[in-house]
Amino acid sequence: DGGITQSPKYLFRKEGQNVTLSCEQNLNHDAMYWYRQDPGQGLRLIYYSQIVNDFQKGDIAEGYSVSREKKESFPLTVTSAQKNPTAFYLCASSIDPLYEQFFGPGTRLTVL
Amino acid sequence: EDQVTQSPEALRLQEGESSSLNCSYTVSGLRGLFWYRQDPGKGPEFLFTLYSAGEEKEKERLKATLTKKESFLHITAPKPEDSATYLCAVRGGSEKLVFGKGTKLTVNP
């Protein structure tokens, strides 16, 4: 089955820690995205990548970092510089930036 | 700046009671309007893409339409399993999607 997987489903972080969220896709899509979802707000773009070894900041990139070393993988690191990281994180991919995006199941990050 | 406003924020229907959800947008050069369904604690599920005014798409009890300023998601004879949050997003001049806050639909049996 083709799709997008995210792990872990739930993640707990202590203050001052960096954590990495995994996103893998086997859809052969070129473009990948990370969004953050908070209650009562629309999805907000953190980072996106249109091709391997290249990525761009989205609207709320501060305190986050990414890498795109393989087409299938786009991990997101939430650093200690992110002041309010508790949220639901969604990874998405699309065959082309102009087409629809398909989402993974999400990772819920909670800061203890 | 591209903007999307969805209304109502929440809608409660009886099973079989048809209704519509609204997505109003302001964008410089629409390059796609997207509807998604999201169940609690899950990622959004893609429903439709619309590109030009007058375009319509259907899937089971759902029908999406597009004008130059808004899109409607019509739900005909809804069932309890249609309960979810419906998200609208637009792509304008940039390659980024701008999402609305969603409409939470509850269908009571």
CSV table of C-alpha atoms in Angstrom, one decimal, chain B residues 2 45 54:
chain,number,residue,atom,x,y,z
B,2,ASP,CA,-4.2,35.0,0.6
B,45,GLU,CA,-8.1,13.1,3.9
B,54,GLY,CA,-18.2,26.9,-12.4
